[in-house]
XYZ file of C-alpha atoms in Angstrom:
702
model
C -135.981 74.584 -14.498
C -135.353 71.950 -17.128
C -132.324 72.230 -19.393
C -132.690 70.840 -22.886
C -130.136 70.506 -25.633
C -130.474 72.088 -29.023
C -133.111 70.355 -31.077
C -134.496 68.282 -28.196
C -138.077 68.370 -26.958
C -139.894 68.051 -23.638
C -143.344 66.635 -22.949
C -145.498 68.254 -20.283
C -147.957 66.205 -18.284
C -151.265 67.227 -16.785
C -151.908 68.240 -13.212
C -151.251 71.246 -10.962
C -147.565 70.458 -10.649
C -147.106 70.902 -14.384
C -149.429 73.865 -14.750
C -146.549 76.329 -14.890
C -143.010 75.468 -15.938
C -139.977 77.448 -17.044
C -137.342 76.147 -19.446
C -133.925 77.025 -20.693
C -134.123 75.517 -24.152
C -134.149 76.091 -27.873
C -137.204 73.897 -28.474
C -140.180 72.886 -26.379
C -143.186 70.752 -27.263
C -146.625 70.893 -25.615
C -148.506 67.657 -26.152
C -151.220 68.393 -23.563
C -153.081 71.707 -23.431
C -152.743 73.744 -20.225
C -155.771 74.818 -18.225
C -155.749 78.397 -19.555
C -154.226 80.687 -22.169
C -150.489 80.396 -22.771
C -148.389 83.464 -21.989
C -144.995 83.573 -23.734
C -142.251 85.629 -22.081
C -138.926 85.759 -23.949
C -135.772 85.840 -21.871
C -134.321 88.850 -23.673
C -136.011 92.196 -23.814
C -137.531 92.930 -27.198
C -136.951 89.426 -28.565
C -139.565 87.412 -30.405
C -140.437 83.715 -30.446
C -141.363 81.659 -33.467
C -144.379 79.372 -32.981
C -145.228 76.521 -35.307
C -148.798 75.215 -35.156
C -149.513 71.617 -36.149
C -153.133 70.480 -36.417
C -154.056 66.791 -36.508
C -156.491 65.375 -38.973
C -158.974 62.726 -37.855
C -156.804 60.063 -39.479
C -154.001 60.995 -37.123
C -151.780 62.704 -39.664
C -150.302 66.084 -38.818
C -149.691 68.979 -41.136
C -148.197 72.377 -40.466
C -150.788 75.114 -40.707
C -148.751 78.270 -40.194
C -145.798 79.784 -38.407
C -146.245 82.999 -36.472
C -143.961 85.106 -34.318
C -144.935 86.477 -30.944
C -143.336 89.249 -28.932
C -142.794 89.723 -25.220
C -145.785 88.922 -22.963
C -147.977 87.906 -25.883
C -150.810 85.485 -25.240
C -151.666 82.608 -27.534
C -154.650 80.359 -27.170
C -157.568 82.728 -26.770
C -158.634 82.031 -30.327
C -159.414 78.433 -31.099
C -158.862 75.273 -29.068
C -155.404 73.817 -28.702
C -156.610 70.375 -27.847
C -156.233 69.634 -31.552
C -152.912 71.399 -32.043
C -149.293 71.141 -31.038
C -147.187 74.194 -30.298
C -143.537 73.955 -31.311
C -141.176 76.762 -30.363
C -138.554 77.114 -33.051
C -134.978 78.412 -32.405
C -135.406 81.527 -30.328
C -133.724 83.442 -27.475
C -131.747 81.235 -25.060
C -134.076 81.813 -22.108
C -137.858 81.654 -22.325
C -140.765 80.984 -20.009
C -144.038 79.188 -20.609
C -146.688 80.270 -18.122
C -150.333 79.237 -17.911
C -152.894 81.755 -16.767
C -155.343 80.607 -14.066
C -158.644 79.254 -15.314
C -162.152 80.260 -14.411
C -161.829 78.936 -10.868
C -159.123 81.471 -10.117
C -156.980 78.871 -8.327
C -153.279 78.724 -9.183
C -150.519 76.281 -8.378
C -148.878 76.536 -4.943
C -145.417 76.452 -6.522
C -143.901 76.691 -9.949
C -140.527 76.762 -11.558
C -139.514 80.253 -12.573
C -136.771 81.815 -14.661
C -134.202 84.277 -13.380
C -131.626 85.912 -15.605
C -128.062 84.623 -15.321
C -126.563 87.933 -14.232
C -129.137 88.237 -11.442
C -128.230 84.756 -10.191
C -124.546 85.694 -10.112
C -125.318 88.835 -8.136
C -127.454 86.893 -5.676
C -124.712 84.325 -5.172
C -122.179 87.076 -4.578
C -124.417 88.675 -1.919
C -124.713 85.430 0.074
C -122.104 84.994 2.812
C -121.317 81.399 1.867
C -120.278 82.260 -1.718
C -119.051 85.836 -1.226
C -115.337 84.965 -1.656
C -115.708 82.896 -4.823
C -114.126 84.194 -7.998
C -116.269 85.549 -10.816
C -115.563 82.546 -13.054
C -116.524 80.158 -10.241
C -119.721 82.116 -9.573
C -120.670 82.008 -13.244
C -120.083 78.263 -13.358
C -122.075 77.795 -10.165
C -124.890 79.958 -11.566
C -125.325 77.425 -14.378
C -126.271 74.836 -11.759
C -128.716 77.102 -9.916
C -132.430 76.610 -10.453
C -135.334 78.803 -9.470
C -138.774 78.095 -8.112
C -141.715 80.263 -7.080
C -143.944 79.633 -4.066
C -147.261 81.206 -3.231
C -148.102 82.561 0.191
C -148.439 79.937 2.927
C -146.668 77.197 0.969
C -144.212 74.996 2.876
C -140.813 74.811 1.215
C -139.758 71.907 3.444
C -140.563 70.467 6.854
C -138.387 69.919 9.877
C -136.858 66.441 9.909
C -136.930 65.937 6.135
C -133.689 64.892 4.410
C -131.829 67.964 3.226
C -130.308 68.113 -0.238
C -130.808 71.765 -1.316
C -129.554 75.220 -0.397
C -132.124 77.992 -0.886
C -131.543 81.698 -1.572
C -134.405 84.183 -1.400
C -134.554 86.148 -4.657
C -137.880 87.888 -4.062
C -140.342 87.720 -1.205
C -139.788 86.513 2.368
C -139.750 83.238 4.288
C -140.412 82.232 7.880
C -138.376 79.511 9.631
C -140.010 77.749 12.593
C -138.799 74.904 14.771
C -140.694 72.354 16.853
C -139.018 72.069 20.263
C -138.923 68.848 22.348
C -142.109 69.952 24.143
C -143.958 70.221 20.827
C -144.193 74.014 20.692
C -143.589 75.783 17.359
C -141.012 78.564 17.784
C -140.194 81.099 15.079
C -136.423 81.077 14.561
C -135.852 83.752 11.927
C -137.226 85.545 8.888
C -135.427 85.549 5.581
C -135.553 88.309 3.004
C -134.025 88.801 -0.450
C -130.347 87.841 -0.593
C -130.416 85.526 2.440
C -129.713 81.808 2.238
C -130.766 78.792 4.286
C -129.733 75.128 4.295
C -125.962 75.299 4.746
C -125.751 72.060 6.753
C -127.904 70.258 4.192
C -125.750 71.453 1.290
C -122.349 70.796 2.865
C -123.100 67.906 5.227
C -126.294 66.275 3.944
C -127.947 66.629 7.359
C -131.711 66.646 7.899
C -133.661 69.888 8.117
C -133.643 71.612 11.498
C -136.525 73.992 10.752
C -139.743 74.216 8.782
C -139.574 76.841 6.027
C -142.752 78.610 4.889
C -143.355 81.338 2.320
C -144.821 84.422 4.016
C -145.675 85.992 0.665
C -145.288 85.118 -2.975
C -141.572 84.352 -3.224
C -139.036 83.363 -5.843
C -136.230 81.152 -4.524
C -132.946 80.067 -6.045
C -131.709 76.639 -5.023
C -128.669 74.422 -5.523
C -128.800 70.643 -5.390
C -126.217 68.960 -3.149
C -125.142 66.570 -5.918
C -124.593 69.467 -8.342
C -122.634 71.375 -5.703
C -120.361 68.405 -4.961
C -119.670 68.131 -8.693
C -118.894 71.862 -8.746
C -116.369 71.408 -5.910
C -114.717 68.548 -7.797
C -114.336 70.735 -10.878
C -113.080 73.699 -8.791
C -110.753 72.312 -6.074
C -109.893 75.777 -4.742
C -113.528 76.801 -4.338
C -114.041 74.908 -1.065
C -111.301 76.901 0.662
C -112.977 80.121 -0.517
C -116.360 79.210 0.977
C -117.279 81.271 4.047
C -118.778 78.475 6.153
C -120.094 78.718 9.662
C -117.398 77.612 12.134
C -119.371 74.559 13.290
C -120.098 73.481 9.704
C -116.447 73.903 8.677
C -115.395 71.850 11.703
C -117.862 69.048 10.964
C -116.870 68.961 7.289
C -113.265 68.212 8.307
C -114.301 65.230 10.399
C -113.688 61.765 8.918
C -116.468 59.271 8.334
C -115.936 56.065 10.284
C -116.782 52.653 8.789
C -119.100 51.705 11.669
C -121.432 54.667 11.068
C -124.855 54.141 9.544
C -125.886 55.731 6.260
C -127.796 58.636 7.847
C -125.339 59.104 10.726
C -123.091 62.174 10.864
C -120.242 63.113 13.223
C -120.979 66.111 15.436
C -117.775 66.156 17.516
C -114.505 64.235 17.055
C -112.043 64.934 19.854
C -108.628 63.936 21.173
C -107.374 64.417 24.682
C -106.151 67.916 25.435
C -102.637 68.608 24.017
C -101.473 69.525 27.522
C -101.810 65.867 28.496
C -99.602 64.897 25.558
C -96.953 67.405 26.627
C -97.041 66.131 30.221
C -96.569 62.555 29.024
C -93.679 63.596 26.762
C -91.727 65.484 29.462
C -89.762 62.408 30.730
C -88.808 61.426 27.186
C -87.801 64.999 26.371
C -85.629 65.021 29.494
C -83.981 61.727 28.485
C -83.509 63.011 24.942
C -81.843 66.187 26.252
C -79.456 64.203 28.468
C -78.671 61.838 25.606
C -77.930 64.726 23.255
C -75.635 66.253 25.881
C -73.901 62.902 26.364
C -73.391 62.526 22.616
C -71.876 66.002 22.438
C -69.555 65.421 25.419
C -68.379 62.032 24.145
C -67.624 63.399 20.682
C -65.691 66.330 22.177
C -63.669 63.917 24.334
C -62.864 61.717 21.380
C -61.701 64.699 19.313
C -59.656 66.258 22.150
C -57.948 62.986 23.175
C -57.101 61.768 19.696
C -53.450 62.936 19.958
C -52.849 61.380 23.379
C -51.748 57.841 24.046
C -53.619 55.322 26.127
C -56.836 53.475 25.537
C -58.953 54.003 28.673
C -60.297 57.480 27.940
C -61.189 56.761 24.272
C -62.957 53.534 25.270
C -64.973 55.331 27.946
C -65.856 58.026 25.424
C -67.081 55.421 22.948
C -69.128 53.692 25.648
C -70.677 57.039 26.627
C -71.455 57.763 22.970
C -73.082 54.350 22.555
C -75.184 54.725 25.733
C -76.267 58.247 24.796
C -77.231 57.119 21.271
C -79.287 54.214 22.625
C -80.961 56.538 25.128
C -81.812 59.078 22.424
C -83.194 56.393 20.107
C -85.278 54.909 22.926
C -86.621 58.332 23.890
C -87.596 59.051 20.283
C -89.316 55.664 19.844
C -91.264 55.801 23.100
C -92.102 59.478 22.604
C -93.441 58.676 19.138
C -95.445 55.815 20.657
C -96.988 58.226 23.163
C -97.938 60.600 20.357
C -99.498 57.797 18.283
C -101.386 56.615 21.363
C -102.693 60.150 21.867
C -103.756 60.385 18.214
C -105.496 56.990 18.277
C -107.555 57.844 21.357
C -110.755 59.323 19.883
C -113.980 60.552 21.477
C -116.856 60.779 19.003
C -120.335 62.286 19.219
C -122.725 61.627 16.327
C -126.409 62.273 15.827
C -127.038 58.639 16.810
C -124.510 57.731 19.537
C -121.534 58.642 21.693
C -118.419 56.522 21.186
C -114.875 56.092 22.494
C -112.254 54.433 20.284
C -108.954 53.498 21.906
C -105.886 51.670 20.592
C -103.229 50.468 22.995
C -99.756 48.999 22.603
C -96.557 50.255 21.014
C -97.314 52.559 18.060
C -100.997 51.661 18.320
C -100.405 48.029 17.304
C -102.036 46.558 20.395
C -105.652 46.113 21.387
C -108.440 48.271 19.959
C -111.579 49.055 21.951
C -114.705 50.764 20.642
C -117.244 51.633 23.323
C -120.516 53.294 22.325
C -123.994 54.068 23.619
C -127.110 55.282 21.747
C -127.800 58.980 22.092
C -131.396 58.332 23.163
C -130.187 56.041 25.981
C -128.075 58.777 27.571
C -129.513 59.591 30.977
C -127.004 62.027 32.442
C -123.884 63.907 31.300
C -121.517 65.136 34.022
C -118.424 67.350 33.735
C -115.542 66.986 36.195
C -112.475 69.227 36.508
C -109.620 68.263 38.824
C -106.742 70.598 39.605
C -105.746 74.120 38.692
C -104.225 72.933 35.411
C -107.647 71.786 34.160
C -109.178 75.170 34.942
C -106.234 77.038 33.424
C -106.268 75.175 30.094
C -110.031 74.465 30.064
C -110.148 70.677 29.939
C -111.882 68.032 32.012
C -113.603 64.649 32.108
C -117.054 63.902 30.726
C -119.015 60.984 32.208
C -121.999 59.819 30.163
C -124.436 57.651 32.114
C -126.921 55.515 30.208
C -130.493 54.710 31.201
C -130.805 52.360 34.147
C -127.222 52.901 35.276
C -126.110 49.777 33.437
C -123.235 51.338 31.537
C -121.229 54.462 30.922
C -118.949 56.060 28.367
C -116.174 58.282 29.679
C -114.351 61.072 27.844
C -111.082 61.788 29.676
C -109.303 65.184 29.669
C -111.081 66.552 26.604
C -110.896 70.257 25.712
C -113.987 72.385 26.385
C -116.069 69.646 28.059
C -119.069 71.967 28.508
C -119.257 72.443 24.732
C -119.306 68.670 24.208
C -121.895 68.297 26.955
C -124.080 70.888 25.250
C -123.666 69.117 21.890
C -124.860 65.809 23.384
C -127.852 67.422 25.063
C -128.643 69.289 21.844
C -128.696 66.057 19.855
C -130.983 64.518 22.473
C -133.369 67.467 22.209
C -133.240 67.239 18.437
C -134.118 63.535 18.542
C -137.075 64.241 20.851
C -138.278 67.039 18.573
C -138.136 64.758 15.531
C -140.077 62.133 17.471
C -142.736 64.766 18.234
C -142.957 65.682 14.558
C -143.384 62.049 13.528
C -146.047 61.588 16.182
C -147.986 64.608 14.906
C -147.739 63.348 11.346
C -149.107 59.968 12.380
C -151.966 61.647 14.262
C -152.692 63.739 11.177
C -152.875 60.601 9.053
C -155.222 58.902 11.529
C -157.499 61.929 11.610
C -157.502 62.126 7.836
C -158.414 58.465 7.535
C -161.259 58.918 9.997
C -162.697 62.177 8.709
C -161.420 62.205 5.133
C -161.801 58.499 4.398
C -158.451 58.152 2.697
C -158.582 55.303 0.195
C -156.205 52.471 0.839
C -153.722 51.278 -1.705
C -154.512 47.978 -3.352
C -152.078 45.252 -2.482
C -149.888 44.041 -5.285
C -149.458 40.303 -5.285
C -146.472 38.769 -6.969
C -147.409 36.188 -9.580
C -146.584 32.707 -8.403
C -144.307 30.475 -10.407
C -145.956 27.879 -12.636
C -146.230 24.297 -11.275
C -143.614 22.975 -13.721
C -141.067 25.530 -12.535
C -141.817 24.746 -8.878
C -141.339 21.005 -9.477
C -138.042 21.653 -11.275
C -136.828 23.743 -8.371
C -137.824 21.000 -5.903
C -135.886 18.364 -7.871
C -132.862 20.634 -8.051
C -132.988 21.262 -4.317
C -133.288 17.531 -3.677
C -130.210 16.779 -5.781
C -128.113 19.445 -4.098
C -129.434 18.937 -0.567
C -127.020 16.248 0.626
C -123.702 17.724 -0.597
C -124.764 21.218 0.429
C -125.708 19.966 3.895
C -122.312 18.310 4.335
C -120.534 21.407 3.053
C -122.617 23.661 5.297
C -121.894 21.481 8.328
C -118.115 21.659 7.974
C -118.100 25.258 6.718
C -120.898 27.037 8.601
C -121.385 30.735 7.842
C -119.864 33.040 10.430
C -122.590 35.621 9.740
C -126.106 34.381 8.934
C -129.112 36.650 8.448
C -132.674 35.356 8.444
C -135.028 38.306 8.282
C -134.550 40.352 11.445
C -132.632 37.514 13.114
C -128.835 37.511 12.821
C -126.623 34.657 14.022
C -122.874 34.946 14.549
C -120.382 32.154 15.144
C -116.835 32.361 16.359
C -114.126 33.100 13.833
C -112.061 30.342 12.205
C -109.081 31.597 14.184
C -110.861 30.501 17.359
C -111.327 27.009 15.875
C -107.624 26.743 15.057
C -106.752 28.002 18.528
C -108.873 25.413 20.337
C -108.573 22.499 17.893
C -105.162 23.267 16.413
C -103.315 20.570 18.381
C -105.902 17.914 17.511
C -105.833 18.925 13.851
C -102.017 18.832 13.773
C -101.875 15.350 15.321
C -104.601 14.167 12.945
C -102.654 15.413 9.932
C -99.432 13.771 11.203
C -101.134 10.432 11.932
C -102.984 10.425 8.631
C -99.839 11.340 6.675
C -97.836 8.578 8.375
C -100.619 6.077 7.727
C -100.876 6.997 4.047
C -97.099 6.891 3.561
C -96.881 3.500 5.291
C -99.673 2.087 3.144
C -98.001 3.445 0.033
C -94.748 1.509 0.646
C -94.381 -2.006 -0.802
C -94.261 -4.579 2.054
C -91.882 -7.565 1.981
C -93.322 -11.063 1.533
C -94.010 -12.697 4.938
C -93.111 -16.163 3.542
C -89.435 -15.307 3.630
C -87.867 -16.022 7.047
C -85.877 -12.764 7.026
C -89.030 -10.668 6.365
C -91.254 -12.146 9.061
C -90.063 -9.809 11.805
C -90.383 -6.580 9.705
C -93.836 -7.674 8.588
C -95.020 -8.027 12.178
C -93.533 -4.604 12.996
C -95.298 -3.101 9.978
C -98.577 -4.701 10.980
C -98.277 -3.364 14.538
C -97.372 0.083 13.241
C -100.391 0.057 10.925
C -102.645 -0.838 13.827
C -101.169 1.916 15.969
C -101.546 4.504 13.187
C -105.134 3.416 12.495
C -105.942 3.744 16.179
C -104.178 7.108 16.569
C -105.857 8.461 13.440
C -109.250 7.349 14.700
C -108.658 8.839 18.161
C -107.320 12.150 16.847
C -110.227 12.322 14.377
C -112.708 11.903 17.224
C -110.785 14.485 19.230
C -110.884 16.986 16.357
C -114.580 16.342 15.675
C -115.308 16.930 19.366
C -113.469 20.253 19.287
C -115.093 21.178 15.974
C -118.587 20.378 17.242
C -117.900 22.338 20.423
C -116.828 25.336 18.303
C -119.777 24.970 15.949
C -122.440 24.725 18.676
C -121.532 28.085 20.221
C -123.325 31.010 18.628
C -124.543 34.529 19.346
C -127.861 35.840 18.124
C -129.891 39.013 17.996
C -133.582 38.898 17.104
C -136.238 41.556 16.722
C -136.583 41.902 20.509
C -133.901 39.816 22.265
C -130.171 39.183 22.424
C -129.083 35.549 22.913
C -125.825 33.790 23.846
C -125.686 29.978 23.540
C -122.834 27.766 24.796
C -123.410 24.052 24.133
C -121.139 21.038 24.504
C -121.435 18.056 22.127
C -124.181 15.535 22.911
C -125.808 18.200 25.133
C -123.433 17.420 27.991
C -123.813 21.060 28.983
C -126.224 23.567 27.490
C -126.221 27.205 28.615
C -128.548 29.786 27.067
C -128.607 33.414 28.211
C -131.125 35.963 26.941
C -131.966 39.590 27.558
C -134.436 42.039 26.074
C -133.072 44.663 23.720
C -134.490 47.462 25.845
C -132.063 46.392 28.610
C -128.967 47.020 26.454
C -127.079 50.021 27.815
C -123.709 49.862 26.076
C -121.984 47.934 23.310
C -118.253 48.029 22.733
C -115.941 46.261 20.295
C -112.427 45.082 21.163
C -109.703 43.948 18.776
C -106.070 42.978 19.162
C -103.355 43.626 16.583
C -103.941 40.257 14.902
C -107.649 40.873 15.194
C -107.265 44.020 13.085
C -105.187 42.088 10.567
C -107.579 39.108 10.339
C -110.739 41.196 10.959
C -112.086 39.558 14.101
C -112.511 40.568 17.729
C -114.771 40.620 20.786
C -118.055 42.449 21.294
C -119.138 43.215 24.871
C -122.844 43.979 25.404
C -123.671 45.546 28.760
C -127.226 45.203 30.066
C -129.071 46.207 33.222
C -130.548 42.735 33.735
C -129.404 40.021 36.168
C -127.741 38.321 33.200
C -125.163 41.104 33.268
C -122.653 41.300 30.434
C -122.874 39.345 27.170
C -119.412 38.599 25.789
C -119.350 37.721 22.084
C -115.856 36.265 21.690
C -113.869 36.127 18.453
C -116.615 37.217 16.048
C -115.881 38.379 12.520
C -116.052 42.146 11.879
C -116.798 43.241 15.459
C -117.584 46.837 14.432
C -120.273 45.556 12.057
C -121.661 43.313 14.819
C -121.755 46.315 17.143
C -123.554 48.357 14.497
C -126.143 45.611 13.921
C -126.876 45.377 17.644
C -127.319 49.140 17.836
C -129.602 49.041 14.780
C -131.747 46.292 16.334
C -131.962 48.206 19.619
C -133.025 51.364 17.780
C -135.601 49.441 15.709
C -136.962 47.800 18.868
C -137.329 51.167 20.587
C -139.024 52.632 17.510
C -141.496 49.754 17.349
C -142.268 50.103 21.029
C -142.806 53.841 20.673
C -144.979 53.293 17.606
C -147.083 50.725 19.435
C -147.537 53.092 22.352
C -148.362 55.964 20.012
C -150.788 53.759 18.083
C -152.511 52.824 21.330
C -152.852 56.496 22.275
C -154.140 57.369 18.804
C -156.715 54.589 19.011
C -157.917 56.006 22.317
C -158.074 59.452 20.733
C -160.154 58.137 17.838
C -162.506 56.489 20.337
C -162.921 59.854 22.044
C -163.697 61.527 18.703
C -166.200 58.801 17.817
C -167.919 59.181 21.168
C -167.931 62.971 20.765
C -169.330 62.636 17.246
C -172.120 60.364 18.492
C -172.837 62.768 21.340
C -173.234 65.712 18.932
C -175.618 63.889 16.614
C -179.263 64.989 16.989
C -181.230 62.474 18.940
C -184.435 61.175 17.267
C -187.627 62.393 18.890
C -189.657 59.755 20.681
C -192.706 58.738 18.647
C -196.115 59.257 20.255
C -199.117 57.227 19.314
C -202.036 59.266 17.991
C -205.337 59.133 19.640
């Protein structure tokens, strides 16, 4: 339903999609005639609409012929063609509907935008569980953002696997929701009648559709766009707390979004270790804190009771006890807080793409950070282990996630409700397989349509090439900048270089300073001493008193020249050694190259992307500050583990490797599916040739 301001106009195009439209406007302009008579339905009962007719002369000028007023459900257009006229609706009731009647063929559009009164929308919103606790003012404001659409029988509202950005409410009619399971069978999930809504995860989380929704009969639906709803929540901060969400949706909406997630990746479960484990780890510190508090109390009571007595031994012992108890209490608080921070920083994450474990070690979480993850489609087995009566009593346990080929694993230790997490992982796997089935069916449908329906291909659009003069100017410019840019690129190589699907990483600058720092320091010292010595004014060697200092200066200059040259060679060796090491991921392989200068030693290790089982990122405290760390790639090949040391933004490197692995698997699946589809087409071609009538053998007449 389009919303137009006062005095504005809207142009309607041709085609079935525009055959029937509803508007909330004061003015509307039809520049193209519909396929049938125009039925005008005012939004208020008993209201009338003013219609201005403008006919065009052959010269192209327009003049107003007449203005007429039409009542509810009146039809205009039966008399006279409107291919020569324009219909302008003058200021009229706030809600109106323009509806075209089906033509001679009797075929109507499969969907159309419809108009529902505002008070009916408010009542429908109030009857839906999700919005039932909203205030009347919030419902009225939300109703302004609600649109309506009408579907004919058998029309698909959306398909399973499509991106979700709308929440639908059935106003009239009924819908059927079906789901394709991992085996490819269509299962009816539920039926929706008037007042029921669907699409809560799409509206609140932006997740893809889990079901295919089809209109069983002619139905009018109300829908809310996700962008409009997010704007509504920003304008009404208290409205989100009043929403009656499903428990799983409310839980997922509270989860944070991590920087290493992809754009279409959503958290399903974010867990800490069970709180019982935190309490068990805090018991020693609580015991020390209790003893320290008792010691502080006893020492203070001794000091107060012995203040009137002489002597110094008892007061000194009391002060020493007070000092020891205070230090013990402070230490217990600090280490107990460190245990709590360590417990908070230990996260187990399940998304729709992967399972991950993020861990930070060290005092107050300032130590090393590890991020271990595995793709959800590479998970081979998920096992739950409970040890001890305490685990059964408080319902926690360990979850071991084995990847394909046994090359890696991700472990969730002492998490609450491990069976629920196990079920969530298996559910995401089944969902991924179901979406793969849907994509495969869609590709088969396209192949069949191309074979039987002869779908026309799209013409390729070639980009116009640059004129020869511009190309020559660019070549001259590149030639002028080639030498300085090459020198600059040699001494300052990019740490992250992308060339199509190939990405190359080099070690961070911190690694260069760590390995070549001593050589660089000695080079700077030698060069500074040489420059300062050359800058001083030497004494004349002709004077007898200056002969000895001159020889010393000359020897010192020679030594500094030699030391500068040696340290420069040393630094260049270290720099070239740092520069020659790189890590690379291509469209189908992962590569690690270690090369010494002058090819003294050259080591190149490669593995296929389908052998990658696990990728984890590790960072120290200074790595988090300077944004560098290690990436460990586990494979099931004889090459073993690939260790990318000191790379910039290790989480981004980990994400790129996962993205390349997923793209490689998709390409391999598409190639296999394309091969199977080609075989299927060959079968259909052979069957088609078999069914063709064979020509009768010609017989020569006598």
